[in-house]
Amino acid sequence: MNLSDSQTGGSAPRRVSAMEAVLTHLRVAIERGEYAIGDKLPSEAELCRTLEVSRPVLREALRALQTMGLTVAKTGKGTFVIANTVEDPTFGDYAASDLLEVRRHVEIPVAGYAALRRTPENLDHLAHLLDRMERETDTTAWVAMDSLFHLTVAESAQNPVFRRVIEEIRDALARQSAFLNELGGRREQSNREHRAIVEALIDGSEPDAVEAMSHHLDRVETTLTDIVRAPRTHSPLEGGPAA
């Protein structure tokens, strides 16, 4: 098996990264029962040799398995399988379903308030941040700005409680953003959705802002659902391009 640290893939619309290929390979093996609940995965060194990938790529895949709730890492002991199906990924302290529920109840009305209450300074900050995000090529930097974008929208609503709520979940938002971008190729689409939100705020349109934020969260949920669904029937490492 050979995977470079660049991207691989065939006829799929979105090329599959080495990390995603490794993740899918391990996830399929767990779901097929090749690694049963309670089993310890091979060591990092062994997996790197077998899959012919670098340790950073493997570690990213192992972290994703933990986010999906399939494995747990025990310090000094290794990585163990704790489930054979993906139910509800966890981002930091929060389950994905809980996080999305709160985001819908908070960020959608917040966008409406922001359209009515935003200041010229808020709009300048958002426009500058959006421009930076659209030019950014480093995923880690983009993810940090993504969570800052949502915090800035909350600040634009001129209610410190809203800002505090988003600040509380900011780490989870960043983890979710990184997960969706790595496995769902969300960045360009998210940039477009963010721009629609900012344009609604500039126009001072509460209905448009509510609609734009609702659409954004709908797309987040759809992408997350697609990732959680059963993976391809075969691992990309077993031959054939990923679908």
PDB file of C-alpha atoms in Angstrom:
ATOM      1  CA  MET A   1       0.000   0.000   0.000  1.00  0.00           C
ATOM      2  CA  ASN A   2       1.312   3.418  -0.861  1.00  0.00           C
ATOM      3  CA  LEU A   3      -0.100   6.790   0.068  1.00  0.00           C
ATOM      4  CA  SER A   4       1.751  10.062  -0.217  1.00  0.00           C
ATOM      5  CA  ASP A   5       1.037  12.928   2.117  1.00  0.00           C
ATOM      6  CA  SER A   6      -0.397  14.831  -0.803  1.00  0.00           C
ATOM      7  CA  GLN A   7      -3.820  14.070  -2.210  1.00  0.00           C
ATOM      8  CA  THR A   8      -4.883  10.929  -3.962  1.00  0.00           C
ATOM      9  CA  GLY A   9      -7.990   9.800  -5.743  1.00  0.00           C
ATOM     10  CA  GLY A  10      -9.475   9.159  -9.131  1.00  0.00           C
ATOM     11  CA  SER A  11     -12.697  10.248 -10.777  1.00  0.00           C
ATOM     12  CA  ALA A  12     -14.329  11.571  -7.642  1.00  0.00           C
ATOM     13  CA  PRO A  13     -15.433  15.231  -7.684  1.00  0.00           C
ATOM     14  CA  ARG A  14     -13.383  15.868  -4.558  1.00  0.00           C
ATOM     15  CA  ARG A  15      -9.933  14.362  -4.297  1.00  0.00           C
ATOM     16  CA  VAL A  16      -9.265  12.322  -1.188  1.00  0.00           C
ATOM     17  CA  SER A  17      -6.380  13.239   1.083  1.00  0.00           C
ATOM     18  CA  ALA A  18      -3.987  10.638   2.433  1.00  0.00           C
ATOM     19  CA  MET A  19      -5.429  11.207   5.895  1.00  0.00           C
ATOM     20  CA  GLU A  20      -8.986  10.584   4.686  1.00  0.00           C
ATOM     21  CA  ALA A  21      -7.915   7.421   2.868  1.00  0.00           C
ATOM     22  CA  VAL A  22      -6.251   6.082   6.019  1.00  0.00           C
ATOM     23  CA  LEU A  23      -9.270   7.050   8.132  1.00  0.00           C
ATOM     24  CA  THR A  24     -11.675   5.276   5.783  1.00  0.00           C
ATOM     25  CA  HIS A  25      -9.457   2.188   5.674  1.00  0.00           C
ATOM     26  CA  LEU A  26      -9.398   1.934   9.469  1.00  0.00           C
ATOM     27  CA  ARG A  27     -13.084   2.794   9.841  1.00  0.00           C
ATOM     28  CA  VAL A  28     -14.097   0.096   7.342  1.00  0.00           C
ATOM     29  CA  ALA A  29     -11.893  -2.430   9.158  1.00  0.00           C
ATOM     30  CA  ILE A  30     -13.565  -1.580  12.470  1.00  0.00           C
ATOM     31  CA  GLU A  31     -17.074  -1.677  11.046  1.00  0.00           C
ATOM     32  CA  ARG A  32     -16.381  -5.035   9.366  1.00  0.00           C
ATOM     33  CA  GLY A  33     -15.194  -6.444  12.667  1.00  0.00           C
ATOM     34  CA  GLU A  34     -11.572  -6.867  11.634  1.00  0.00           C
ATOM     35  CA  TYR A  35     -10.872  -4.918  14.816  1.00  0.00           C
ATOM     36  CA  ALA A  36     -13.514  -5.866  17.387  1.00  0.00           C
ATOM     37  CA  ILE A  37     -14.681  -3.775  20.304  1.00  0.00           C
ATOM     38  CA  GLY A  38     -11.982  -3.986  22.956  1.00  0.00           C
ATOM     39  CA  ASP A  39      -9.228  -4.717  20.455  1.00  0.00           C
ATOM     40  CA  LYS A  40      -6.095  -2.641  20.379  1.00  0.00           C
ATOM     41  CA  LEU A  41      -5.132  -1.180  17.010  1.00  0.00           C
ATOM     42  CA  PRO A  42      -1.626  -1.914  15.723  1.00  0.00           C
ATOM     43  CA  SER A  43       1.046   0.483  16.914  1.00  0.00           C
ATOM     44  CA  GLU A  44       1.608   3.765  15.073  1.00  0.00           C
ATOM     45  CA  ALA A  45       4.914   2.459  13.774  1.00  0.00           C
ATOM     46  CA  GLU A  46       3.300  -0.697  12.411  1.00  0.00           C
ATOM     47  CA  LEU A  47       0.420   1.193  10.785  1.00  0.00           C
ATOM     48  CA  CYS A  48       2.814   3.684   9.205  1.00  0.00           C
ATOM     49  CA  ARG A  49       4.823   0.825   7.723  1.00  0.00           C
ATOM     50  CA  THR A  50       1.764  -1.072   6.510  1.00  0.00           C
ATOM     51  CA  LEU A  51      -0.029   1.926   5.002  1.00  0.00           C
ATOM     52  CA  GLU A  52       3.162   3.698   3.931  1.00  0.00           C
ATOM     53  CA  VAL A  53       2.163   7.082   5.295  1.00  0.00           C
ATOM     54  CA  SER A  54       3.883   9.506   7.621  1.00  0.00           C
ATOM     55  CA  ARG A  55       3.212   9.598  11.331  1.00  0.00           C
ATOM     56  CA  PRO A  56       1.484  13.039  11.169  1.00  0.00           C
ATOM     57  CA  VAL A  57      -0.982  11.716   8.568  1.00  0.00           C
ATOM     58  CA  LEU A  58      -1.689   8.617  10.658  1.00  0.00           C
ATOM     59  CA  ARG A  59      -2.161  10.628  13.829  1.00  0.00           C
ATOM     60  CA  GLU A  60      -4.687  12.898  12.134  1.00  0.00           C
ATOM     61  CA  ALA A  61      -6.643   9.814  11.058  1.00  0.00           C
ATOM     62  CA  LEU A  62      -6.495   8.355  14.566  1.00  0.00           C
ATOM     63  CA  ARG A  63      -7.773  11.630  16.030  1.00  0.00           C
ATOM     64  CA  ALA A  64     -10.676  11.553  13.569  1.00  0.00           C
ATOM     65  CA  LEU A  65     -11.533   7.998  14.647  1.00  0.00           C
ATOM     66  CA  GLN A  66     -11.740   9.242  18.231  1.00  0.00           C
ATOM     67  CA  THR A  67     -13.924  12.190  17.189  1.00  0.00           C
ATOM     68  CA  MET A  68     -16.255   9.708  15.521  1.00  0.00           C
ATOM     69  CA  GLY A  69     -16.457   7.763  18.780  1.00  0.00           C
ATOM     70  CA  LEU A  70     -14.951   4.568  17.369  1.00  0.00           C
ATOM     71  CA  THR A  71     -11.749   4.504  19.408  1.00  0.00           C
ATOM     72  CA  VAL A  72     -10.125   5.844  22.536  1.00  0.00           C
ATOM     73  CA  ALA A  73      -6.448   6.511  23.126  1.00  0.00           C
ATOM     74  CA  LYS A  74      -4.995   5.362  26.437  1.00  0.00           C
ATOM     75  CA  THR A  75      -1.731   7.003  27.386  1.00  0.00           C
ATOM     76  CA  GLY A  76       1.121   4.541  27.283  1.00  0.00           C
ATOM     77  CA  LYS A  77      -1.139   1.698  26.140  1.00  0.00           C
ATOM     78  CA  GLY A  78      -2.313   2.556  22.635  1.00  0.00           C
ATOM     79  CA  THR A  79      -5.578   3.029  20.763  1.00  0.00           C
ATOM     80  CA  PHE A  80      -8.535   0.760  21.514  1.00  0.00           C
ATOM     81  CA  VAL A  81     -11.801   0.160  19.655  1.00  0.00           C
ATOM     82  CA  ILE A  82     -14.855   1.133  21.708  1.00  0.00           C
ATOM     83  CA  ALA A  83     -17.616   1.058  19.052  1.00  0.00           C
ATOM     84  CA  ASN A  84     -18.192  -0.408  15.615  1.00  0.00           C
ATOM     85  CA  THR A  85     -20.591   2.217  14.239  1.00  0.00           C
ATOM     86  CA  VAL A  86     -20.450   6.003  14.136  1.00  0.00           C
ATOM     87  CA  GLU A  87     -23.322   7.521  16.110  1.00  0.00           C
ATOM     88  CA  ASP A  88     -22.626  11.118  17.096  1.00  0.00           C
ATOM     89  CA  PRO A  89     -19.163  12.676  16.679  1.00  0.00           C
ATOM     90  CA  THR A  90     -17.816  14.688  19.592  1.00  0.00           C
ATOM     91  CA  PHE A  91     -16.076  18.035  19.261  1.00  0.00           C
ATOM     92  CA  GLY A  92     -14.239  18.875  22.444  1.00  0.00           C
ATOM     93  CA  ASP A  93     -16.783  18.741  25.252  1.00  0.00           C
ATOM     94  CA  TYR A  94     -19.869  18.601  23.059  1.00  0.00           C
ATOM     95  CA  ALA A  95     -21.629  16.035  20.885  1.00  0.00           C
ATOM     96  CA  ALA A  96     -22.269  17.182  17.326  1.00  0.00           C
ATOM     97  CA  SER A  97     -26.055  16.905  17.710  1.00  0.00           C
ATOM     98  CA  ASP A  98     -26.046  19.026  20.874  1.00  0.00           C
ATOM     99  CA  LEU A  99     -23.772  21.598  19.294  1.00  0.00           C
ATOM    100  CA  LEU A 100     -25.933  21.942  16.182  1.00  0.00           C
ATOM    101  CA  GLU A 101     -29.132  22.208  18.234  1.00  0.00           C
ATOM    102  CA  VAL A 102     -27.702  25.094  20.247  1.00  0.00           C
ATOM    103  CA  ARG A 103     -26.273  26.769  17.156  1.00  0.00           C
ATOM    104  CA  ARG A 104     -29.706  26.765  15.485  1.00  0.00           C
ATOM    105  CA  HIS A 105     -31.401  28.264  18.532  1.00  0.00           C
ATOM    106  CA  VAL A 106     -28.691  30.891  19.069  1.00  0.00           C
ATOM    107  CA  GLU A 107     -26.917  31.778  15.837  1.00  0.00           C
ATOM    108  CA  ILE A 108     -29.998  32.075  13.602  1.00  0.00           C
ATOM    109  CA  PRO A 109     -31.759  34.740  15.719  1.00  0.00           C
ATOM    110  CA  VAL A 110     -28.379  36.327  16.472  1.00  0.00           C
ATOM    111  CA  ALA A 111     -27.857  36.879  12.747  1.00  0.00           C
ATOM    112  CA  GLY A 112     -31.221  38.644  12.620  1.00  0.00           C
ATOM    113  CA  TYR A 113     -30.364  40.887  15.550  1.00  0.00           C
ATOM    114  CA  ALA A 114     -26.962  41.598  14.033  1.00  0.00           C
ATOM    115  CA  ALA A 115     -28.586  42.797  10.799  1.00  0.00           C
ATOM    116  CA  LEU A 116     -30.570  45.351  12.817  1.00  0.00           C
ATOM    117  CA  ARG A 117     -27.902  46.410  15.306  1.00  0.00           C
ATOM    118  CA  ARG A 118     -24.497  46.061  13.604  1.00  0.00           C
ATOM    119  CA  THR A 119     -22.191  49.062  13.623  1.00  0.00           C
ATOM    120  CA  PRO A 120     -19.921  50.282  10.803  1.00  0.00           C
ATOM    121  CA  GLU A 121     -17.008  48.900  12.823  1.00  0.00           C
ATOM    122  CA  ASN A 122     -18.667  45.476  12.993  1.00  0.00           C
ATOM    123  CA  LEU A 123     -19.157  45.461   9.222  1.00  0.00           C
ATOM    124  CA  ASP A 124     -15.569  46.537   8.579  1.00  0.00           C
ATOM    125  CA  HIS A 125     -14.293  43.770  10.845  1.00  0.00           C
ATOM    126  CA  LEU A 126     -16.460  41.140   9.173  1.00  0.00           C
ATOM    127  CA  ALA A 127     -15.570  42.272   5.651  1.00  0.00           C
ATOM    128  CA  HIS A 128     -11.860  42.242   6.455  1.00  0.00           C
ATOM    129  CA  LEU A 129     -12.123  38.817   8.089  1.00  0.00           C
ATOM    130  CA  LEU A 130     -14.076  37.418   5.148  1.00  0.00           C
ATOM    131  CA  ASP A 131     -11.506  38.715   2.665  1.00  0.00           C
ATOM    132  CA  ARG A 132      -8.728  37.055   4.658  1.00  0.00           C
ATOM    133  CA  MET A 133     -10.630  33.771   4.806  1.00  0.00           C
ATOM    134  CA  GLU A 134     -11.200  33.748   1.047  1.00  0.00           C
ATOM    135  CA  ARG A 135      -7.469  34.254   0.423  1.00  0.00           C
ATOM    136  CA  GLU A 136      -6.256  31.848   3.111  1.00  0.00           C
ATOM    137  CA  THR A 137      -4.778  28.555   1.939  1.00  0.00           C
ATOM    138  CA  ASP A 138      -3.672  27.161   5.316  1.00  0.00           C
ATOM    139  CA  THR A 139      -6.455  25.058   6.817  1.00  0.00           C
ATOM    140  CA  THR A 140      -5.424  25.659  10.431  1.00  0.00           C
ATOM    141  CA  ALA A 141      -5.434  29.429   9.968  1.00  0.00           C
ATOM    142  CA  TRP A 142      -8.765  29.297   8.139  1.00  0.00           C
ATOM    143  CA  VAL A 143     -10.376  27.239  10.897  1.00  0.00           C
ATOM    144  CA  ALA A 144      -9.294  29.798  13.511  1.00  0.00           C
ATOM    145  CA  MET A 145     -10.836  32.587  11.435  1.00  0.00           C
ATOM    146  CA  ASP A 146     -14.005  30.560  10.911  1.00  0.00           C
ATOM    147  CA  SER A 147     -14.771  30.435  14.623  1.00  0.00           C
ATOM    148  CA  LEU A 148     -13.778  34.112  14.911  1.00  0.00           C
ATOM    149  CA  PHE A 149     -16.262  34.930  12.153  1.00  0.00           C
ATOM    150  CA  HIS A 150     -19.143  33.440  14.133  1.00  0.00           C
ATOM    151  CA  LEU A 151     -17.989  35.188  17.284  1.00  0.00           C
ATOM    152  CA  THR A 152     -17.910  38.513  15.404  1.00  0.00           C
ATOM    153  CA  VAL A 153     -21.451  38.014  14.120  1.00  0.00           C
ATOM    154  CA  ALA A 154     -22.518  37.455  17.733  1.00  0.00           C
ATOM    155  CA  GLU A 155     -20.719  40.635  18.792  1.00  0.00           C
ATOM    156  CA  SER A 156     -22.588  42.498  16.054  1.00  0.00           C
ATOM    157  CA  ALA A 157     -25.883  41.677  17.799  1.00  0.00           C
ATOM    158  CA  GLN A 158     -24.768  44.037  20.615  1.00  0.00           C
ATOM    159  CA  ASN A 159     -25.725  41.600  23.355  1.00  0.00           C
ATOM    160  CA  PRO A 160     -22.827  40.390  25.511  1.00  0.00           C
ATOM    161  CA  VAL A 161     -24.714  37.217  26.467  1.00  0.00           C
ATOM    162  CA  PHE A 162     -24.761  36.055  22.847  1.00  0.00           C
ATOM    163  CA  ARG A 163     -21.040  36.671  22.605  1.00  0.00           C
ATOM    164  CA  ARG A 164     -20.456  34.693  25.796  1.00  0.00           C
ATOM    165  CA  VAL A 165     -22.443  31.729  24.469  1.00  0.00           C
ATOM    166  CA  ILE A 166     -20.424  31.599  21.244  1.00  0.00           C
ATOM    167  CA  GLU A 167     -17.206  32.061  23.194  1.00  0.00           C
ATOM    168  CA  GLU A 168     -18.139  29.025  25.313  1.00  0.00           C
ATOM    169  CA  ILE A 169     -18.507  26.798  22.245  1.00  0.00           C
ATOM    170  CA  ARG A 170     -15.716  28.398  20.216  1.00  0.00           C
ATOM    171  CA  ASP A 171     -13.293  25.506  20.678  1.00  0.00           C
ATOM    172  CA  ALA A 172     -15.978  23.018  19.635  1.00  0.00           C
ATOM    173  CA  LEU A 173     -16.789  25.159  16.594  1.00  0.00           C
ATOM    174  CA  ALA A 174     -13.125  25.106  15.569  1.00  0.00           C
ATOM    175  CA  ARG A 175     -12.884  21.338  16.016  1.00  0.00           C
ATOM    176  CA  GLN A 176     -16.058  20.814  14.014  1.00  0.00           C
ATOM    177  CA  SER A 177     -14.834  23.156  11.291  1.00  0.00           C
ATOM    178  CA  ALA A 178     -11.528  21.309  10.973  1.00  0.00           C
ATOM    179  CA  PHE A 179     -13.352  17.966  10.849  1.00  0.00           C
ATOM    180  CA  LEU A 180     -15.796  19.089   8.146  1.00  0.00           C
ATOM    181  CA  ASN A 181     -13.098  20.701   6.054  1.00  0.00           C
ATOM    182  CA  GLU A 182     -10.796  17.700   6.198  1.00  0.00           C
ATOM    183  CA  LEU A 183     -13.505  15.136   5.447  1.00  0.00           C
ATOM    184  CA  GLY A 184     -16.144  17.204   3.676  1.00  0.00           C
ATOM    185  CA  GLY A 185     -14.234  19.785   1.641  1.00  0.00           C
ATOM    186  CA  ARG A 186     -16.364  22.554   3.121  1.00  0.00           C
ATOM    187  CA  ARG A 187     -14.055  25.575   2.940  1.00  0.00           C
ATOM    188  CA  GLU A 188     -15.019  27.176  -0.379  1.00  0.00           C
ATOM    189  CA  GLN A 189     -18.706  26.517   0.151  1.00  0.00           C
ATOM    190  CA  SER A 190     -18.486  27.896   3.678  1.00  0.00           C
ATOM    191  CA  ASN A 191     -16.812  31.057   2.375  1.00  0.00           C
ATOM    192  CA  ARG A 192     -19.746  31.613   0.022  1.00  0.00           C
ATOM    193  CA  GLU A 193     -22.228  31.055   2.826  1.00  0.00           C
ATOM    194  CA  HIS A 194     -20.345  33.465   5.079  1.00  0.00           C
ATOM    195  CA  ARG A 195     -20.387  36.108   2.350  1.00  0.00           C
ATOM    196  CA  ALA A 196     -24.163  35.761   2.042  1.00  0.00           C
ATOM    197  CA  ILE A 197     -24.453  36.353   5.788  1.00  0.00           C
ATOM    198  CA  VAL A 198     -22.258  39.460   5.631  1.00  0.00           C
ATOM    199  CA  GLU A 199     -24.158  40.846   2.644  1.00  0.00           C
ATOM    200  CA  ALA A 200     -27.409  40.475   4.588  1.00  0.00           C
ATOM    201  CA  LEU A 201     -25.874  42.321   7.535  1.00  0.00           C
ATOM    202  CA  ILE A 202     -24.643  45.092   5.248  1.00  0.00           C
ATOM    203  CA  ASP A 203     -28.151  45.424   3.807  1.00  0.00           C
ATOM    204  CA  GLY A 204     -29.594  45.500   7.313  1.00  0.00           C
ATOM    205  CA  SER A 205     -32.060  42.773   6.329  1.00  0.00           C
ATOM    206  CA  GLU A 206     -33.136  40.658   9.271  1.00  0.00           C
ATOM    207  CA  PRO A 207     -35.029  38.093   7.115  1.00  0.00           C
ATOM    208  CA  ASP A 208     -32.080  37.675   4.731  1.00  0.00           C
ATOM    209  CA  ALA A 209     -29.628  37.309   7.621  1.00  0.00           C
ATOM    210  CA  VAL A 210     -31.815  34.667   9.277  1.00  0.00           C
ATOM    211  CA  GLU A 211     -32.168  32.811   5.978  1.00  0.00           C
ATOM    212  CA  ALA A 212     -28.436  32.976   5.229  1.00  0.00           C
ATOM    213  CA  MET A 213     -27.456  31.645   8.651  1.00  0.00           C
ATOM    214  CA  SER A 214     -30.127  28.942   8.457  1.00  0.00           C
ATOM    215  CA  HIS A 215     -28.785  27.829   5.093  1.00  0.00           C
ATOM    216  CA  HIS A 216     -25.232  27.793   6.451  1.00  0.00           C
ATOM    217  CA  LEU A 217     -26.191  25.554   9.368  1.00  0.00           C
ATOM    218  CA  ASP A 218     -28.255  23.333   7.076  1.00  0.00           C
ATOM    219  CA  ARG A 219     -25.162  22.739   4.945  1.00  0.00           C
ATOM    220  CA  VAL A 220     -23.063  22.028   8.051  1.00  0.00           C
ATOM    221  CA  GLU A 221     -25.618  19.414   9.127  1.00  0.00           C
ATOM    222  CA  THR A 222     -25.800  17.854   5.656  1.00  0.00           C
ATOM    223  CA  THR A 223     -22.033  17.528   5.396  1.00  0.00           C
ATOM    224  CA  LEU A 224     -21.793  16.054   8.878  1.00  0.00           C
ATOM    225  CA  THR A 225     -24.560  13.572   8.090  1.00  0.00           C
ATOM    226  CA  ASP A 226     -22.772  12.489   4.916  1.00  0.00           C
ATOM    227  CA  ILE A 227     -19.569  11.861   6.861  1.00  0.00           C
ATOM    228  CA  VAL A 228     -21.332   9.906   9.609  1.00  0.00           C
ATOM    229  CA  ARG A 229     -23.109   7.619   7.145  1.00  0.00           C
ATOM    230  CA  ALA A 230     -21.542   4.251   6.442  1.00  0.00           C
ATOM    231  CA  PRO A 231     -18.332   4.791   4.435  1.00  0.00           C
ATOM    232  CA  ARG A 232     -17.574   3.403   1.017  1.00  0.00           C
ATOM    233  CA  THR A 233     -18.056  -0.347   0.697  1.00  0.00           C
ATOM    234  CA  HIS A 234     -14.307  -0.741   0.314  1.00  0.00           C
ATOM    235  CA  SER A 235     -11.340   1.115   1.659  1.00  0.00           C
ATOM    236  CA  PRO A 236      -9.533   3.437  -0.785  1.00  0.00           C
ATOM    237  CA  LEU A 237      -6.403   1.525   0.133  1.00  0.00           C
ATOM    238  CA  GLU A 238      -7.841  -1.711  -1.212  1.00  0.00           C
ATOM    239  CA  GLY A 239      -7.921  -0.519  -4.787  1.00  0.00           C
ATOM    240  CA  GLY A 240     -10.128   1.724  -6.837  1.00  0.00           C
ATOM    241  CA  PRO A 241     -10.827   5.430  -6.398  1.00  0.00           C
ATOM    242  CA  ALA A 242     -12.869   6.695  -3.503  1.00  0.00           C
ATOM    243  CA  ALA A 243     -16.422   7.668  -4.306  1.00  0.00           C
TER     244      ALA A 243
END
